[in-house]
mmCIF file of C-alpha atoms and ligand atoms in Angstrom:
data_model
loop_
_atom_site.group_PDB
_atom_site.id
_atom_site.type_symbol
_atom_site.label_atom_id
_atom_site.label_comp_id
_atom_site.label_asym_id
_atom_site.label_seq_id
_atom_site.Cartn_x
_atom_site.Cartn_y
_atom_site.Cartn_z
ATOM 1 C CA UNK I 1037 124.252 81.968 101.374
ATOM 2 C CA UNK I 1038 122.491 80.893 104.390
ATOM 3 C CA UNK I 1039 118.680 80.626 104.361
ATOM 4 C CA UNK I 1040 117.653 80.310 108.225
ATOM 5 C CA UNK I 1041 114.179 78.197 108.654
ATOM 6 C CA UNK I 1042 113.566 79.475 112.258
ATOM 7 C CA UNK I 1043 113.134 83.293 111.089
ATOM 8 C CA UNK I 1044 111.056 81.933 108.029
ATOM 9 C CA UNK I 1045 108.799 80.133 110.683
ATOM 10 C CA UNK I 1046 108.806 83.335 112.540
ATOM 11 C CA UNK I 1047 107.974 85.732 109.648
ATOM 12 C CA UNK I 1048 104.888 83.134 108.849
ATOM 13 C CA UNK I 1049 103.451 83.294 112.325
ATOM 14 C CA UNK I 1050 103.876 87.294 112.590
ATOM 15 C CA UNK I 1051 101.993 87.155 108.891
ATOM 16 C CA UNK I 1052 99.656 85.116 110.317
ATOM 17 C CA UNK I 1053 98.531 87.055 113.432
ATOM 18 C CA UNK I 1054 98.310 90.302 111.025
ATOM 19 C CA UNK I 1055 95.680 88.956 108.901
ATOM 20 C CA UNK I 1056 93.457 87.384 111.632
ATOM 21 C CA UNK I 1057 94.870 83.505 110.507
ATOM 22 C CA UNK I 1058 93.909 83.273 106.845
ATOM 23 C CA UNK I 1059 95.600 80.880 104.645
ATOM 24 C CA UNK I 1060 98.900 82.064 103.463
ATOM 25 C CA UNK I 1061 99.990 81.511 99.356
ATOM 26 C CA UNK I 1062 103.670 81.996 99.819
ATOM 27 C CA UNK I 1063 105.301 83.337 96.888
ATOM 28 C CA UNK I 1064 108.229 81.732 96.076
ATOM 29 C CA UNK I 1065 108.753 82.823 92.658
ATOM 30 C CA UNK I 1066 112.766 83.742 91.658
ATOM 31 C CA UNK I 1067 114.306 81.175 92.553
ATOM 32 C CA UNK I 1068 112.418 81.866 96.148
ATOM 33 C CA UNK I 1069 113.726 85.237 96.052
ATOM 34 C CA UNK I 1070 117.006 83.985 96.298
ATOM 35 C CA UNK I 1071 116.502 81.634 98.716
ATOM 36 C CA UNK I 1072 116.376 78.269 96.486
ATOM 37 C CA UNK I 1073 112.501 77.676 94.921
ATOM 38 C CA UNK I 1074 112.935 73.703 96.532
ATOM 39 C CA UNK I 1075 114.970 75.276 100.241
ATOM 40 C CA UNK I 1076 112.134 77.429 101.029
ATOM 41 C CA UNK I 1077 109.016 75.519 99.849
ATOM 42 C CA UNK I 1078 110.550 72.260 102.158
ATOM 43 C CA UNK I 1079 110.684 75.142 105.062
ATOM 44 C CA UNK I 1080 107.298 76.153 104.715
ATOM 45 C CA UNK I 1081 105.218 73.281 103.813
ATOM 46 C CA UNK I 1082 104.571 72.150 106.778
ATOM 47 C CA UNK I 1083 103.853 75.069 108.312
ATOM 48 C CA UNK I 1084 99.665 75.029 108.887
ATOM 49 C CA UNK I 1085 99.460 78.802 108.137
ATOM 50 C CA UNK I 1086 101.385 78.188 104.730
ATOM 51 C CA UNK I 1087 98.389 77.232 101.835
ATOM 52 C CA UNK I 1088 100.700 76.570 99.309
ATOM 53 C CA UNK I 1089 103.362 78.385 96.929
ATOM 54 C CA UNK I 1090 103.303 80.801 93.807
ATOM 55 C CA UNK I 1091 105.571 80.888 91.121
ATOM 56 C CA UNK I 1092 106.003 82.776 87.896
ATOM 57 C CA UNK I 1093 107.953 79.554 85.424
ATOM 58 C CA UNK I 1094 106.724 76.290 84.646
ATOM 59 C CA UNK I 1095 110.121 74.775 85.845
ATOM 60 C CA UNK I 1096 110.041 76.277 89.192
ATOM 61 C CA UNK I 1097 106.817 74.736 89.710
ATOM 62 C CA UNK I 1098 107.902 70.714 88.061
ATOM 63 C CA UNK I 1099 110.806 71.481 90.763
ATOM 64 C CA UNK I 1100 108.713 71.621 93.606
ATOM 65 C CA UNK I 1101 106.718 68.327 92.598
ATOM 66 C CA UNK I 1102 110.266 67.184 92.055
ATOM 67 C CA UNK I 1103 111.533 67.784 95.758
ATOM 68 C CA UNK I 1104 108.016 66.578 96.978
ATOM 69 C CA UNK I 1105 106.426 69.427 97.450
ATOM 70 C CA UNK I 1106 102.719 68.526 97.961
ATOM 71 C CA UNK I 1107 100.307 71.859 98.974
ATOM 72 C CA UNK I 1108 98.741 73.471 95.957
ATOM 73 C CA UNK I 1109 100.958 75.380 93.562
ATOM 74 C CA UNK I 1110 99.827 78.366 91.265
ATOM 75 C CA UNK I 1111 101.606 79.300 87.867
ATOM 76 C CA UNK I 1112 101.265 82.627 87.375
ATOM 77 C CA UNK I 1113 103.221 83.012 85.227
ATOM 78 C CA UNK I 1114 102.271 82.038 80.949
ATOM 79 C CA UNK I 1115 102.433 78.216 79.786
ATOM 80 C CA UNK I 1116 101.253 77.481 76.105
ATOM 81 C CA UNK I 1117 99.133 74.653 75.061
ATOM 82 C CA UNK I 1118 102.016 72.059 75.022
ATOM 83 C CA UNK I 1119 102.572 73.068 78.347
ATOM 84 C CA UNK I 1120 99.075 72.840 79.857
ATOM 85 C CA UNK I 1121 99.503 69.355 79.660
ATOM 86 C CA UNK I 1122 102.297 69.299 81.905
ATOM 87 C CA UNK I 1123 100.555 71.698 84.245
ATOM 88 C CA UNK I 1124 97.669 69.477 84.329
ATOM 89 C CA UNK I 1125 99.676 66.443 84.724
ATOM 90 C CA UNK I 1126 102.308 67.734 87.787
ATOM 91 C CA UNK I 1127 98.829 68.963 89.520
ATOM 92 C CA UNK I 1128 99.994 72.823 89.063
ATOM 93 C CA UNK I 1129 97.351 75.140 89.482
ATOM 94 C CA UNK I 1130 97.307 77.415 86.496
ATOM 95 C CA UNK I 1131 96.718 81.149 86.167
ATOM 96 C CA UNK I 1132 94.047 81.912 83.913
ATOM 97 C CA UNK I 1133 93.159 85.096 82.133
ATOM 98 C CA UNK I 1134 92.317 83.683 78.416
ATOM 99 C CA UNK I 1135 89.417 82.236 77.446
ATOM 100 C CA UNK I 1136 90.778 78.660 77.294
ATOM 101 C CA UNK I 1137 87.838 76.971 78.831
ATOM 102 C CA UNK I 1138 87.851 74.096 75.921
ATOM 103 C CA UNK I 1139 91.731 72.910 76.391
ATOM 104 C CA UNK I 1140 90.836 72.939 80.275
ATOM 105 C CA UNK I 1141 88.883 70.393 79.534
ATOM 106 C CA UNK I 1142 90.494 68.490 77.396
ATOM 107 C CA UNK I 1143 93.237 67.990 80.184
ATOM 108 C CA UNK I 1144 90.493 67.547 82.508
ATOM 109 C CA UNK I 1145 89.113 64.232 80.530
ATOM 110 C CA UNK I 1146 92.613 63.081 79.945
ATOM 111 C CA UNK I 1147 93.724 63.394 84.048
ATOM 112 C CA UNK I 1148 90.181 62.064 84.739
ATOM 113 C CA UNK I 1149 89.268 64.962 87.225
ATOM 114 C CA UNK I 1150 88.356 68.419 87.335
ATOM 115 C CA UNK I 1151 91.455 70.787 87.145
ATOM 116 C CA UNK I 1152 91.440 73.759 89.470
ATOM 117 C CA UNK I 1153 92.810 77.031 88.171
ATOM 118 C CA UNK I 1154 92.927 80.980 89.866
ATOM 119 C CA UNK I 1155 91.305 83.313 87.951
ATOM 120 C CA UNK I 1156 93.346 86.660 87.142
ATOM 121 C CA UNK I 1157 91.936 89.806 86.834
ATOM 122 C CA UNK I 1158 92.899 93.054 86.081
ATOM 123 C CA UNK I 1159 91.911 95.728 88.068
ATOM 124 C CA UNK I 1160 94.420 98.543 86.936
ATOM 125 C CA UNK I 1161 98.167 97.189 86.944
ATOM 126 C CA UNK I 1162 97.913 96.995 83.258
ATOM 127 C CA UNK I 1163 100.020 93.660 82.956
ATOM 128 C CA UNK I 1164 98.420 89.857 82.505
ATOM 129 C CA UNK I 1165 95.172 89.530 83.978
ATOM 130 C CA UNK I 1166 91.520 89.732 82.516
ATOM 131 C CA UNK I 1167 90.682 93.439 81.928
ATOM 132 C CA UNK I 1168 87.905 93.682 85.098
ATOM 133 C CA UNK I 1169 85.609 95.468 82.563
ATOM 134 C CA UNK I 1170 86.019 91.993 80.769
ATOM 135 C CA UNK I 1171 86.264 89.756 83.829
ATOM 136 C CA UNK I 1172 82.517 88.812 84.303
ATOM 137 C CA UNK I 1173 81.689 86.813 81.330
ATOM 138 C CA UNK I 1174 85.131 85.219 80.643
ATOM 139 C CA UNK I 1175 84.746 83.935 84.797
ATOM 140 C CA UNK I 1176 80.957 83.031 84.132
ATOM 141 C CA UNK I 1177 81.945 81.062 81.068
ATOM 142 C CA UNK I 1178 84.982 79.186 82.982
ATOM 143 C CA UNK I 1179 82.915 78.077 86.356
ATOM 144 C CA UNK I 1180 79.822 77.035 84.091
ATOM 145 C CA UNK I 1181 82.469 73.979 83.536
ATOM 146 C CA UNK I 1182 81.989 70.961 85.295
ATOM 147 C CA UNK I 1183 85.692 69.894 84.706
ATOM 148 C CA UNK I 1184 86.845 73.331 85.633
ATOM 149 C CA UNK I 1185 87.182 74.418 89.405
ATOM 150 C CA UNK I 1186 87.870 78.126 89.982
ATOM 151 C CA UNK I 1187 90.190 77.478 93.483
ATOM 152 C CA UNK I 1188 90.792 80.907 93.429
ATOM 153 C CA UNK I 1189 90.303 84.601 91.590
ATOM 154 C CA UNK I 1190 93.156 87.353 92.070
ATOM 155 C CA UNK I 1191 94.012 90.884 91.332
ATOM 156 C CA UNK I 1192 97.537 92.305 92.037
ATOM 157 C CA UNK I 1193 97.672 96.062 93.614
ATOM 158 C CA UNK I 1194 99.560 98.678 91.512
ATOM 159 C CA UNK I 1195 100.976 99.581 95.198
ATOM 160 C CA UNK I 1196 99.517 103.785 94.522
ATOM 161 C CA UNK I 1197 98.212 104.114 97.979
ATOM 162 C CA UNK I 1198 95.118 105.827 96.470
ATOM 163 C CA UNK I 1199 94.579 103.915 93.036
ATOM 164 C CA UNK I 1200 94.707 100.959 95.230
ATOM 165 C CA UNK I 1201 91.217 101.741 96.476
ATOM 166 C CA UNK I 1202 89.877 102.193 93.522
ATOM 167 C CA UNK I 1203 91.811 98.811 92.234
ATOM 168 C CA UNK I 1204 90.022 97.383 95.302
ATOM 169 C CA UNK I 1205 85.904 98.771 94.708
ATOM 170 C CA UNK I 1206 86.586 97.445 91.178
ATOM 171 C CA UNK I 1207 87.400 93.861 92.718
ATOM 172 C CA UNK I 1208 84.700 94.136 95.245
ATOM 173 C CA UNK I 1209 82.417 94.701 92.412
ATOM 174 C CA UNK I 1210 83.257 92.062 90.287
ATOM 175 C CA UNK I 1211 83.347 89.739 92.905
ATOM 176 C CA UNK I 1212 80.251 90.505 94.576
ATOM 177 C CA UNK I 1213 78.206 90.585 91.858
ATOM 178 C CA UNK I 1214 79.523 87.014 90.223
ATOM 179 C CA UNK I 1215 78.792 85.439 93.807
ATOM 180 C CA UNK I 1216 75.534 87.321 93.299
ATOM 181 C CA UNK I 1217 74.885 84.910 90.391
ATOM 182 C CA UNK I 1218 75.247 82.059 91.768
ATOM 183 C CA UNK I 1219 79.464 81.943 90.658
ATOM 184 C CA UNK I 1220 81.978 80.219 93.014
ATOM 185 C CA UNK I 1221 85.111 82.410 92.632
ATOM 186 C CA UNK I 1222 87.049 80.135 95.308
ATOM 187 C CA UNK I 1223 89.090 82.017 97.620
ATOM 188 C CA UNK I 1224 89.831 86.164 96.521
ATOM 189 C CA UNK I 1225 93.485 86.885 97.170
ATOM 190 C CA UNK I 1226 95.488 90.014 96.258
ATOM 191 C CA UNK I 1227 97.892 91.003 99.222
ATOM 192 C CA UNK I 1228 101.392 90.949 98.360
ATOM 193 C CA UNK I 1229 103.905 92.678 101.457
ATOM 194 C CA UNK I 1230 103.128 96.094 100.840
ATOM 195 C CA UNK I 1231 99.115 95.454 101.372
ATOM 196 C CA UNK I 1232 100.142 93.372 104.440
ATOM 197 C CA UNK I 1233 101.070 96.705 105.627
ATOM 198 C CA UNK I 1234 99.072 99.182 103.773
ATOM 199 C CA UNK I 1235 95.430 97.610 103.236
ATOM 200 C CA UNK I 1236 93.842 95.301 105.670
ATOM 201 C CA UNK I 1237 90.839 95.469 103.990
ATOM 202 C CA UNK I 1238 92.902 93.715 100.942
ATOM 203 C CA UNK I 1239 93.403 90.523 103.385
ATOM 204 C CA UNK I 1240 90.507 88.952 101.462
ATOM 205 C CA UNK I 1241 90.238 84.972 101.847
ATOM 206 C CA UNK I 1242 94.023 84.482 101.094
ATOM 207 C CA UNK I 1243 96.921 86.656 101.058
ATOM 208 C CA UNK I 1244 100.110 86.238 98.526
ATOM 209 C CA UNK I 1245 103.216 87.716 100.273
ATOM 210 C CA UNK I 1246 106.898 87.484 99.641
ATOM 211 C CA UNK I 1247 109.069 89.500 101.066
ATOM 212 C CA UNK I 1248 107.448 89.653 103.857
ATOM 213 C CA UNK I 1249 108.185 86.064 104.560
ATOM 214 C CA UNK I 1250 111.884 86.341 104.270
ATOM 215 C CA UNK I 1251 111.793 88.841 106.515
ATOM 216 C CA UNK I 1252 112.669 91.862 104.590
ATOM 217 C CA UNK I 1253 110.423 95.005 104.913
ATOM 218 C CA UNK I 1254 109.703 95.788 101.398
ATOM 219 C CA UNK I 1255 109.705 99.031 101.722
ATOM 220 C CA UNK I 1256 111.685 101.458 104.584
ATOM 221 C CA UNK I 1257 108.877 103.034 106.284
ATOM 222 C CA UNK I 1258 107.269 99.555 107.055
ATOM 223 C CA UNK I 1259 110.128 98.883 109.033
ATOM 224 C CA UNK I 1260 109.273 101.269 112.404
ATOM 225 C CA UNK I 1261 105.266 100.741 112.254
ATOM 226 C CA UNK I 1262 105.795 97.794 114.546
ATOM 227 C CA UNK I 1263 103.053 96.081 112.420
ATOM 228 C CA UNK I 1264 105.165 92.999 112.309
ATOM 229 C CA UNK I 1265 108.423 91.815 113.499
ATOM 230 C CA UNK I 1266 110.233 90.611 110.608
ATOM 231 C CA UNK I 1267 113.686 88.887 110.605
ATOM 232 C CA UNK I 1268 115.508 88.013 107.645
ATOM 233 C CA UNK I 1269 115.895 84.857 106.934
ATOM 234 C CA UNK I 1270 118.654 84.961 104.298
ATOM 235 C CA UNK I 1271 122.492 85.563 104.937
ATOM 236 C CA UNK I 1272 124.891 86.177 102.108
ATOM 237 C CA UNK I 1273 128.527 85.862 103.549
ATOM 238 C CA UNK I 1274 132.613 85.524 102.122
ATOM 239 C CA UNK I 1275 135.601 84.468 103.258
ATOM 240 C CA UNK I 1276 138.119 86.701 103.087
ATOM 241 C CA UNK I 1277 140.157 85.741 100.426
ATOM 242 C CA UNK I 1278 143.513 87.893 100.952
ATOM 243 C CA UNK I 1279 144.474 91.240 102.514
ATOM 244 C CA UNK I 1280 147.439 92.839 101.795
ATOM 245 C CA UNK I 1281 148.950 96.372 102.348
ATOM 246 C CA UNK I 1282 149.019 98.910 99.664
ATOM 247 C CA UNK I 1283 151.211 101.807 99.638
ATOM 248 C CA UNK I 1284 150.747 105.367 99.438
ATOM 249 C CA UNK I 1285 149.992 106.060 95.620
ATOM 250 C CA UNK I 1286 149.112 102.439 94.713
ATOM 251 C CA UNK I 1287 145.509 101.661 93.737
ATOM 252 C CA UNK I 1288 143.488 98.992 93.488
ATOM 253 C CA UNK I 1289 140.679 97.978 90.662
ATOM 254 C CA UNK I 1290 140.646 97.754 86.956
ATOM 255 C CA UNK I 1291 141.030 101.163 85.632
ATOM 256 C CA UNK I 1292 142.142 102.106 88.960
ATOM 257 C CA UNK I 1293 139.315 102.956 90.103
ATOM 258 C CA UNK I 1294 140.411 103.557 93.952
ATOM 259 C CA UNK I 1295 143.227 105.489 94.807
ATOM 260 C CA UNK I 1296 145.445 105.905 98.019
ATOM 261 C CA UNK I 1297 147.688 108.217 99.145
ATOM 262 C CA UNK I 1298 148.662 106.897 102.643
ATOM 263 C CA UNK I 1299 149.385 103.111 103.027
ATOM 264 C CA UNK I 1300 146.336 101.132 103.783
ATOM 265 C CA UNK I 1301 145.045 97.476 104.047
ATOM 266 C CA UNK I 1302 142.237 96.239 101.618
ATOM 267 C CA UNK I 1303 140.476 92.764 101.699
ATOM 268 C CA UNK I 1304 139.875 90.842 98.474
ATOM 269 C CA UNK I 1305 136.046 89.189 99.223
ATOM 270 C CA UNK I 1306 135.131 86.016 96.103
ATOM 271 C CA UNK I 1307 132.156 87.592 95.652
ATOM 272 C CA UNK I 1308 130.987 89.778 92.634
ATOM 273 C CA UNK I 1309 128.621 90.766 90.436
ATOM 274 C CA UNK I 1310 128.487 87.598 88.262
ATOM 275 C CA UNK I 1311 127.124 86.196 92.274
ATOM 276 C CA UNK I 1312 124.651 88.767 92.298
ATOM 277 C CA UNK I 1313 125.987 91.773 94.431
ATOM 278 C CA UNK I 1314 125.447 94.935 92.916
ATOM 279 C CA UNK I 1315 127.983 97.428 90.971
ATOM 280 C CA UNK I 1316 126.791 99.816 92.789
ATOM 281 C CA UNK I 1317 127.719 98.386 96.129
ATOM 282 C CA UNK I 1318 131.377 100.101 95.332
ATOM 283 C CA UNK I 1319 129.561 103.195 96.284
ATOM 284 C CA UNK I 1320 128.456 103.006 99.692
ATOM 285 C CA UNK I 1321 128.161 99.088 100.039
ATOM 286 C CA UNK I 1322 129.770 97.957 103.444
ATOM 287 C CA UNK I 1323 130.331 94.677 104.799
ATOM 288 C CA UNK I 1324 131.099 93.570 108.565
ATOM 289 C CA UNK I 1325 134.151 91.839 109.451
ATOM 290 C CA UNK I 1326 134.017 91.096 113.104
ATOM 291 C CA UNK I 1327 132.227 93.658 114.507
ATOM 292 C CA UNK I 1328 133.410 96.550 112.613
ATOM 293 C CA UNK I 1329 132.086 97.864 109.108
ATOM 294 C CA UNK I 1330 134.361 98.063 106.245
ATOM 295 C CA UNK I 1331 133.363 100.065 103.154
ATOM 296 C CA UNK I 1332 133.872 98.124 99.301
ATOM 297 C CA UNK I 1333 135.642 100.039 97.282
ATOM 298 C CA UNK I 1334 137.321 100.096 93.269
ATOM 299 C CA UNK I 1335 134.736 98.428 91.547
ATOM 300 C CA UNK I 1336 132.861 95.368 91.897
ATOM 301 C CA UNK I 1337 134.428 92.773 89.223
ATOM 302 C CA UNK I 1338 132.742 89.860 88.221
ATOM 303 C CA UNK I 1339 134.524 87.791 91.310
ATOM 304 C CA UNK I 1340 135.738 89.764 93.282
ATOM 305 C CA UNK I 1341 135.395 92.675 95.771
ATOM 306 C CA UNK I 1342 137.887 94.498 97.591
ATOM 307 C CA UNK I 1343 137.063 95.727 101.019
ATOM 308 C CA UNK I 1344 138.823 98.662 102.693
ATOM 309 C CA UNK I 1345 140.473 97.547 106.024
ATOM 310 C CA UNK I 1346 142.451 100.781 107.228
ATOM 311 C CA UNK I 1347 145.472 101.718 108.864
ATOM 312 C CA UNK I 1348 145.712 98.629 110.838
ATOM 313 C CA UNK I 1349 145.979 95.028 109.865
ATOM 314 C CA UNK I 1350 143.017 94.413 111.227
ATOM 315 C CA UNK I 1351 141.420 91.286 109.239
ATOM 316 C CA UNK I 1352 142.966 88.081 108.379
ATOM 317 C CA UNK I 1353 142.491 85.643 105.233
ATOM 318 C CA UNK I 1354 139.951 83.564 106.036
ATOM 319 C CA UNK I 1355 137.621 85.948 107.665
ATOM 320 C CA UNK I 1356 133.992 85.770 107.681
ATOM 321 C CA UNK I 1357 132.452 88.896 106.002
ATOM 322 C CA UNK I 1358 128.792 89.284 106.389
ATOM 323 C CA UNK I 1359 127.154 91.150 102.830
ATOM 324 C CA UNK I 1360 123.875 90.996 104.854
ATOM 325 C CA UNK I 1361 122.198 89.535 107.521
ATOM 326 C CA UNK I 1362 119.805 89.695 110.546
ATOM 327 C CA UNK I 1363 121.353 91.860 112.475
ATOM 328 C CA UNK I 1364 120.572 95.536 112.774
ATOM 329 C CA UNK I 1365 122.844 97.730 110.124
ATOM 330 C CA UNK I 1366 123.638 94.390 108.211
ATOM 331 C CA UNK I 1367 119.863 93.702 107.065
ATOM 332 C CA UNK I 1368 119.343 93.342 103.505
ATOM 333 C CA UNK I 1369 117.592 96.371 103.318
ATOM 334 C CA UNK I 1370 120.206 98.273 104.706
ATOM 335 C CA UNK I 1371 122.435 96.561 102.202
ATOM 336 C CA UNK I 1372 120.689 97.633 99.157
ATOM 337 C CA UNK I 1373 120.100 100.930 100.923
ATOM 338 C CA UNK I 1374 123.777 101.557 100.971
ATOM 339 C CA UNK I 1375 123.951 100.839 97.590
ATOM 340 C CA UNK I 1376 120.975 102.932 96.451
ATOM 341 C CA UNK I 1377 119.709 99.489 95.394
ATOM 342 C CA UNK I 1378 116.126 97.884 95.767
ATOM 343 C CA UNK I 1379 116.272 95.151 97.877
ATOM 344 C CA UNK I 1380 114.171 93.241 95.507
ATOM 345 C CA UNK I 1381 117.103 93.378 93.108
ATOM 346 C CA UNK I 1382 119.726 92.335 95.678
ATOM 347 C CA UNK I 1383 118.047 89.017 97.136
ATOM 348 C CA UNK I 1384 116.361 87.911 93.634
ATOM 349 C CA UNK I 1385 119.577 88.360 91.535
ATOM 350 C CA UNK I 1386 121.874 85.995 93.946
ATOM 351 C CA UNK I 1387 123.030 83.298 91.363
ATOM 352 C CA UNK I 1388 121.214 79.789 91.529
ATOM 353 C CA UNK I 1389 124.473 78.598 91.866
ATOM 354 C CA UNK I 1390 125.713 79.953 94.926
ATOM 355 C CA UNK I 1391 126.508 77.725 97.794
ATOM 356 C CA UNK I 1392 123.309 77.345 99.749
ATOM 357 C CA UNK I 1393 123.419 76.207 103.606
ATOM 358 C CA UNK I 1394 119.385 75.583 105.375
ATOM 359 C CA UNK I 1395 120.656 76.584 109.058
ATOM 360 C CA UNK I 1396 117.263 74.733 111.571
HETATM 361 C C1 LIG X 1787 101.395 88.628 91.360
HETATM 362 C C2 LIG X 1787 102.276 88.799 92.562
HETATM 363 N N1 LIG X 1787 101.760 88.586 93.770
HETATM 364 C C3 LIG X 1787 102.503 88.701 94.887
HETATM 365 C C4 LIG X 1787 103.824 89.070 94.837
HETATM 366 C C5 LIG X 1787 104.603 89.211 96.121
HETATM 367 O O1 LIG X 1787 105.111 90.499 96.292
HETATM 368 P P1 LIG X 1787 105.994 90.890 97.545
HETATM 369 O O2 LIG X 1787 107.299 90.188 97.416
HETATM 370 O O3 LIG X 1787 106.159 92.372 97.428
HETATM 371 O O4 LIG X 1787 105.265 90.482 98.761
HETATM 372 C C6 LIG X 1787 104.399 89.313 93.600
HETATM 373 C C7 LIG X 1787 105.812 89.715 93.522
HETATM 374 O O5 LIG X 1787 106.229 90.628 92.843
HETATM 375 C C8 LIG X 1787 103.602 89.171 92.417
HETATM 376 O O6 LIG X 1787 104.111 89.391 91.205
#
């Protein structure tokens, strides 16, 4: 896997001149979406666009205080009361929809300063999140703490172009009419990639993309609106690890699941689904070798992959073969397309353990 920083620094600044220069929460959740949680947060810290980083586990957010990762970091995703104290401790921002004002403080007289915390609410996704019918005195109760700080108050959009309004008037409400009353809701964030594209008047005070910042349009339309240029900043690539001729009537696969009757050459490619590349890739998944495209075919096993090659001889082992990258008809979008696969799926399900190179 290659995860090139120049593409993520060009992904930021396109982000960045869509939303008029607010503050950027990158989220880095999944393992940074394949990327490596510590890879991409040392890209992108010291970017000035980049606020800080969002994750969904408690370990992905010690790692980045690990690697020395400094900007803010929000948890959003659940810690219990053991773990507060590590949250508190590591300076992790934690996610609050519960009305655990009293163990805030607690932490907060043990660290010996105020501990800052986002706010969720929510506004119709039906997941975590304060119900926003709920919202106002759980948030009045939590900012009338002196060792609390509300840094921030959130809402995630169900992505239903027209409930998303409606998610949105409910927000505006709430918020409005807390500020009314004297509450400091720090800065209102809710954009994820979609509403980067979709709902500028979602931009709020922060925005909390993904995808977006490795370059992937997360969804196919986005990618001819010209709204931003986005180049993807992750590269999954093989070796070719033999090629050999098979003859008319041989197959290739367990339960022979490809067939030939003329001779042709196939490719074995190390790579399989235990790595993170989709079954379904053996139906309609192609690779470049060169500059040619070679459909996979059989099955994926857990290892391996076996590329058709043709009539001619026309790869050698040791071969680089390119999954996905930037290029045009390589993408990762185009990838999963191939595969009738959500690209979401492809990038965040790339094993923690593959080899991982930062190309400058
Ligand atoms: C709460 C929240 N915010 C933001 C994002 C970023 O979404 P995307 O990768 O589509 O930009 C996610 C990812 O699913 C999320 O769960």
């Amino acid at each position: 896997m290659e995860v090139h920083t120049a593409n993520l620094a060009h992904n930021v600044s396109e982000i960045h001149r869509r939303i008029g220069q607010r503050p950027i929460l990158a989220v880095i959740k999944n393992n940074g979406y394949g990327t490596g949680v510590a890879n991409v947060a040392r890209a992108l810290e010291p970017l000035d666009a980049i606020h800080g980083f969002a994750v969904v586990k408690l370990q992905e957010a010690v790692t980045l205080r690990d690697a020395g990762v400094r900007k803010p970091v929000l948890l959003m995703g659940p810690f219990d009361a053991g773990e507060l104290h590590d949250v508190v401790s590591q300076r992790i921002m934690p996610m609050v929809y519960t009305p655990m004002g009293d163990a805030l403080e607690k932490e907060a007289a043990r660290v010996g300063r105020r501990v800052p915390i986002h706010v969720c609410v929510d506004t119709g996704i039906g997941r975590v999140g304060v119900p926003f019918r709920q919202a106002g005195p759980l948030i009045t109760d939590l900012a009338s703490r002196k060792a609390v700080e509300i840094a921030g108050t959130m809402m995630t959009f169900t992505e239903d172009a027209a409930f998303d309004r409606e998610q949105m008037r409910r927000f505006e409400t709430l918020t409005s009419s807390l500020t009314r009353t004297g509450v400091a809701l720090g800065r209102r964030h809710a954009a994820s990639s979609f509403a980067l594209f979709e709902h500028p008047d979602g931009f709020l005070d922060m925005v909390r993309p993904g995808m977006a910042i490795y370059g992937i349009y997360s969804e196919p339309a986005f990618r001819s609106t010209g709204v931003m240029d986005l180049k993807p900043a992750i590269a999954l690539r093989a070796r070719v690890a033999y090629v050999k001729r098979l003859e008319a009537g041989d197959s290739a696969g367990y339960e022979r699941a490809y067939k030939t009757d003329r001779p042709v050459w196939v490719a074995t490619l190390p790579v399989g689904h235990v790595d993170g590349l989709p079954r379904s890739a053996a139906k309609g998944g192609k690779v470049r070798i060169g500059d040619a495209m070679y459909p996979i075919i059989a099955s994926v096993s857990a290892s391996h992959t076996i590329v058709e090659i043709g009539a001619e001889q026309r790869v050698q082992i040791g071969d680089v073969a390119t999954i996905f990258d930037a290029q045009d008809g390589s993408r990762p979008e185009d990838f999963a397309a191939s595969c009738n696969s959500s690209v979401y799926d492809l990038t965040m399900h790339l094993h923690a353990l593959l080899p991982r190179r930062v190309i400058a």
